[in-house]
Tab-separated table of C-alpha atoms in Angstrom:
chain	number	residue	atom	x	y	z
A	12	UNK	CA	-33.014	0.196	4.307
A	13	UNK	CA	-34.539	-3.139	3.257
A	14	UNK	CA	-34.190	-5.663	5.361
A	15	UNK	CA	-32.813	-6.769	9.076
A	16	UNK	CA	-30.136	-7.721	7.567
A	17	UNK	CA	-28.973	-4.396	6.257
A	18	UNK	CA	-30.124	-3.086	10.295
A	19	UNK	CA	-27.472	-5.374	11.306
A	20	UNK	CA	-24.845	-4.199	8.851
A	21	UNK	CA	-25.868	-0.594	9.614
A	22	UNK	CA	-25.301	-1.245	14.301
A	23	UNK	CA	-22.102	-2.928	12.839
A	24	UNK	CA	-20.690	0.224	11.114
A	25	UNK	CA	-21.483	2.157	13.668
A	26	UNK	CA	-19.773	-0.364	16.659
A	27	UNK	CA	-16.501	-0.212	14.639
A	28	UNK	CA	-15.937	3.964	13.585
A	29	UNK	CA	-14.935	5.902	16.428
A	30	UNK	CA	-11.043	5.898	15.053
A	31	UNK	CA	-9.328	8.838	16.145
A	32	UNK	CA	-5.651	10.146	14.335
A	33	UNK	CA	-2.880	10.776	15.870
A	34	UNK	CA	1.006	11.015	15.749
A	35	UNK	CA	1.884	12.094	18.890
A	36	UNK	CA	2.420	9.091	21.826
A	37	UNK	CA	-0.061	10.650	24.039
A	38	UNK	CA	-2.871	12.798	23.252
A	39	UNK	CA	-7.152	13.634	24.172
A	40	UNK	CA	-8.330	10.159	24.747
A	41	UNK	CA	-12.513	11.360	24.240
A	42	UNK	CA	-15.181	9.148	24.656
A	43	UNK	CA	-17.695	10.224	22.104
A	44	UNK	CA	-21.441	9.038	22.168
A	45	UNK	CA	-24.116	8.548	20.170
A	46	UNK	CA	-28.038	9.560	21.220
A	47	UNK	CA	-26.520	8.459	24.689
A	48	UNK	CA	-24.921	5.332	24.317
A	49	UNK	CA	-21.266	5.026	24.353
A	50	UNK	CA	-19.091	3.955	20.782
A	51	UNK	CA	-16.278	1.575	20.549
A	52	UNK	CA	-13.001	2.886	19.754
A	53	UNK	CA	-10.918	0.527	17.674
A	54	UNK	CA	-6.891	0.865	16.872
A	55	UNK	CA	-7.490	-0.028	13.325
A	56	UNK	CA	-9.802	-0.328	10.340
A	57	UNK	CA	-10.102	-1.442	7.082
A	58	UNK	CA	-12.253	0.902	4.664
A	59	UNK	CA	-12.158	0.396	1.236
A	60	UNK	CA	-9.317	-2.832	1.352
A	61	UNK	CA	-6.629	-0.552	3.196
A	62	UNK	CA	-5.931	-0.666	6.757
A	63	UNK	CA	-6.250	2.482	8.995
A	64	UNK	CA	-4.267	2.458	12.056
A	65	UNK	CA	-4.954	5.461	14.600
A	66	UNK	CA	-1.012	6.092	14.819
A	67	UNK	CA	-1.467	6.600	10.637
A	68	UNK	CA	1.297	3.260	10.750
A	69	UNK	CA	0.676	0.940	7.489
A	70	UNK	CA	2.404	-1.577	8.895
A	71	UNK	CA	-1.072	-3.409	9.826
A	72	UNK	CA	-2.254	-2.992	5.981
A	73	UNK	CA	1.311	-4.035	4.823
A	74	UNK	CA	1.600	-7.197	7.780
A	75	UNK	CA	-1.834	-8.712	6.524
A	76	UNK	CA	-1.110	-7.433	1.951
A	77	UNK	CA	1.945	-9.511	2.264
A	78	UNK	CA	0.785	-12.702	4.261
A	79	UNK	CA	-1.346	-12.652	1.361
A	80	UNK	CA	0.448	-11.993	-1.623
A	81	UNK	CA	2.800	-14.877	0.163
A	82	UNK	CA	-0.001	-17.380	0.518
A	83	UNK	CA	-1.429	-16.930	-3.146
A	84	UNK	CA	2.242	-17.050	-3.787
A	85	UNK	CA	2.409	-20.481	-2.728
A	86	UNK	CA	-1.001	-21.275	-3.869
A	87	UNK	CA	-0.053	-20.646	-7.601
A	88	UNK	CA	3.329	-22.433	-7.058
A	89	UNK	CA	1.884	-25.769	-6.692
A	90	UNK	CA	-0.108	-25.822	-9.355
A	91	UNK	CA	2.326	-24.192	-11.796
A	92	UNK	CA	4.739	-27.025	-11.918
A	93	UNK	CA	3.928	-28.193	-14.986
A	94	UNK	CA	4.763	-24.107	-16.367
A	95	UNK	CA	8.497	-24.263	-17.367
A	96	UNK	CA	8.610	-20.407	-18.915
A	97	UNK	CA	10.394	-18.030	-16.470
A	98	UNK	CA	8.409	-15.467	-18.646
A	99	UNK	CA	4.799	-17.261	-17.799
A	100	UNK	CA	4.963	-17.568	-14.691
A	101	UNK	CA	5.827	-14.040	-14.489
A	102	UNK	CA	2.753	-12.617	-16.232
A	103	UNK	CA	1.202	-14.646	-13.695
A	104	UNK	CA	3.219	-13.282	-10.237
A	105	UNK	CA	2.167	-9.604	-12.232
A	106	UNK	CA	-1.298	-10.266	-13.034
A	107	UNK	CA	-2.994	-12.540	-9.728
A	108	UNK	CA	-0.274	-11.061	-6.848
A	109	UNK	CA	1.952	-8.182	-7.059
A	110	UNK	CA	-1.798	-5.760	-7.547
A	111	UNK	CA	-2.573	-7.392	-4.204
A	112	UNK	CA	1.025	-5.619	-2.810
A	113	UNK	CA	0.220	-2.043	-4.898
A	114	UNK	CA	-3.605	-1.761	-4.100
A	115	UNK	CA	-4.467	2.029	-3.747
A	116	UNK	CA	-0.450	2.556	-2.541
A	117	UNK	CA	-0.859	6.523	-3.022
A	118	UNK	CA	-3.077	5.985	0.790
A	119	UNK	CA	-0.118	4.564	2.668
A	120	UNK	CA	2.664	4.552	0.569
A	121	UNK	CA	5.418	3.210	3.591
A	122	UNK	CA	8.996	5.534	4.234
A	123	UNK	CA	10.209	3.079	6.784
A	124	UNK	CA	13.148	0.966	5.271
A	125	UNK	CA	11.360	-2.045	7.583
A	126	UNK	CA	8.367	-1.874	6.195
A	127	UNK	CA	10.120	-1.227	3.001
A	128	UNK	CA	11.918	-3.797	2.866
A	129	UNK	CA	9.527	-6.610	4.037
A	130	UNK	CA	6.649	-5.400	0.789
A	131	UNK	CA	10.306	-6.092	-1.747
A	132	UNK	CA	11.009	-9.319	0.164
A	133	UNK	CA	7.840	-10.753	-1.866
A	134	UNK	CA	8.487	-9.755	-4.794
A	135	UNK	CA	12.527	-11.160	-4.215
A	136	UNK	CA	11.292	-15.046	-2.928
A	137	UNK	CA	9.148	-15.343	-5.864
A	138	UNK	CA	12.600	-14.078	-7.940
A	139	UNK	CA	14.772	-17.146	-6.397
A	140	UNK	CA	11.084	-19.337	-6.674
A	141	UNK	CA	11.805	-18.992	-10.914
A	142	UNK	CA	15.578	-19.538	-10.469
A	143	UNK	CA	15.291	-22.837	-8.461
A	144	UNK	CA	13.246	-23.795	-11.863
A	145	UNK	CA	16.192	-22.331	-13.055
A	146	UNK	CA	18.384	-24.392	-11.430
A	147	UNK	CA	19.903	-22.511	-8.988
A	148	UNK	CA	20.294	-22.883	-5.358
A	149	UNK	CA	17.030	-20.858	-3.693
A	150	UNK	CA	19.890	-18.220	-1.993
A	151	UNK	CA	22.164	-18.661	-4.843
A	152	UNK	CA	19.414	-16.831	-7.452
A	153	UNK	CA	20.819	-14.069	-9.346
A	154	UNK	CA	17.640	-11.616	-8.149
A	155	UNK	CA	18.868	-8.991	-10.263
A	156	UNK	CA	19.925	-10.237	-12.890
A	157	UNK	CA	16.120	-12.324	-13.003
A	158	UNK	CA	14.611	-8.698	-12.245
A	159	UNK	CA	15.813	-6.355	-15.461
A	160	UNK	CA	15.474	-9.953	-17.450
A	161	UNK	CA	12.274	-10.804	-15.998
A	162	UNK	CA	10.792	-6.686	-16.270
A	163	UNK	CA	9.918	-6.378	-12.634
A	164	UNK	CA	10.806	-3.127	-11.256
A	165	UNK	CA	12.282	-2.234	-7.050
A	166	UNK	CA	8.089	-2.340	-5.930
A	167	UNK	CA	9.121	0.947	-4.561
A	168	UNK	CA	10.375	2.044	-7.890
A	169	UNK	CA	6.591	1.309	-9.372
A	170	UNK	CA	4.797	2.919	-6.191
A	171	UNK	CA	6.945	6.312	-7.144
A	172	UNK	CA	5.512	6.404	-10.010
A	173	UNK	CA	2.549	6.060	-8.731
A	174	UNK	CA	2.593	9.220	-6.517
A	175	UNK	CA	3.748	10.515	-9.456
A	176	UNK	CA	0.738	10.296	-11.977
A	177	UNK	CA	-1.604	11.415	-9.028
A	178	UNK	CA	0.106	14.457	-8.566
A	179	UNK	CA	0.327	14.393	-12.488
A	180	UNK	CA	-3.144	14.329	-12.873
A	181	UNK	CA	-4.128	16.622	-9.364
A	182	UNK	CA	-2.010	19.162	-11.747
A	183	UNK	CA	-3.600	18.620	-14.749
A	184	UNK	CA	-7.091	18.643	-13.535
A	185	UNK	CA	-7.468	15.050	-14.065
A	186	UNK	CA	-8.290	14.397	-10.725
A	187	UNK	CA	-11.146	17.051	-8.913
A	188	UNK	CA	-9.027	17.301	-5.714
A	189	UNK	CA	-8.789	20.394	-4.825
A	190	UNK	CA	-8.205	19.879	-1.321
A	191	UNK	CA	-5.196	18.032	-2.010
A	192	UNK	CA	-4.049	20.642	-4.422
A	193	UNK	CA	-3.494	23.305	-1.907
A	194	UNK	CA	-1.443	21.408	0.423
A	195	UNK	CA	2.414	21.354	-2.256
A	196	UNK	CA	3.979	25.016	-3.142
A	197	UNK	CA	4.384	25.852	-6.249
A	198	UNK	CA	8.278	28.052	-6.287
A	199	UNK	CA	9.368	29.411	-10.084
A	200	UNK	CA	13.211	27.897	-10.851
A	201	UNK	CA	15.750	31.287	-10.404
A	202	UNK	CA	17.733	28.851	-12.823
A	203	UNK	CA	17.329	26.263	-16.059
A	204	UNK	CA	19.223	23.778	-13.518
A	205	UNK	CA	16.439	24.349	-10.831
A	206	UNK	CA	15.024	21.386	-9.477
A	207	UNK	CA	13.057	22.499	-6.646
A	208	UNK	CA	9.398	22.845	-8.513
A	209	UNK	CA	7.648	21.622	-5.605
A	210	UNK	CA	8.309	21.996	-1.688
A	211	UNK	CA	5.497	21.173	0.484
A	212	UNK	CA	4.283	22.963	3.353
A	213	UNK	CA	4.236	22.092	6.752
A	214	UNK	CA	0.404	20.784	7.695
A	215	UNK	CA	-0.380	21.180	11.306
A	216	UNK	CA	-0.273	18.819	14.137
A	217	UNK	CA	-3.292	16.399	14.679
């Protein structure tokens, strides 16, 4: 640390460092201290672009990313009125908007239907905006047909593929993370039709 700003950044980090993870409604509360001073507790914090919550619920992250993606998508639509090609607009969506919704998804990938639908609604809104330019009414846009023709699979499908890719890298040694690799159990199939190659080990309660 070479400047007062460096010291202040460290202090700001220490002020927001305590976040206890638990999915239980009631859990033990402990007051952590540093050199005799109590550290502030927070319910969430952003780490490398991902909002982490104390209950491991990804909603805070999802809502923020959806808000940011919708704002950017609105800006793109306003500034691209001369772009009539759906392909051009789709390229902008894939390049600038969709990465916001997918960044580090293997860390926060949702499992609740409401969270999954909230993310997907951003892409559906984009498809309806494309439909407007093609002459459809907003709510009458053939979303599924446009999704296929423009090459925009469901976001949940893309997140699942991202999870599979990470797992493939772990199993094949392309990702150095023995702690994660120790969690799945490998099962030798009893028949050629068996699909139970892997199964999850129960994780200890937090």
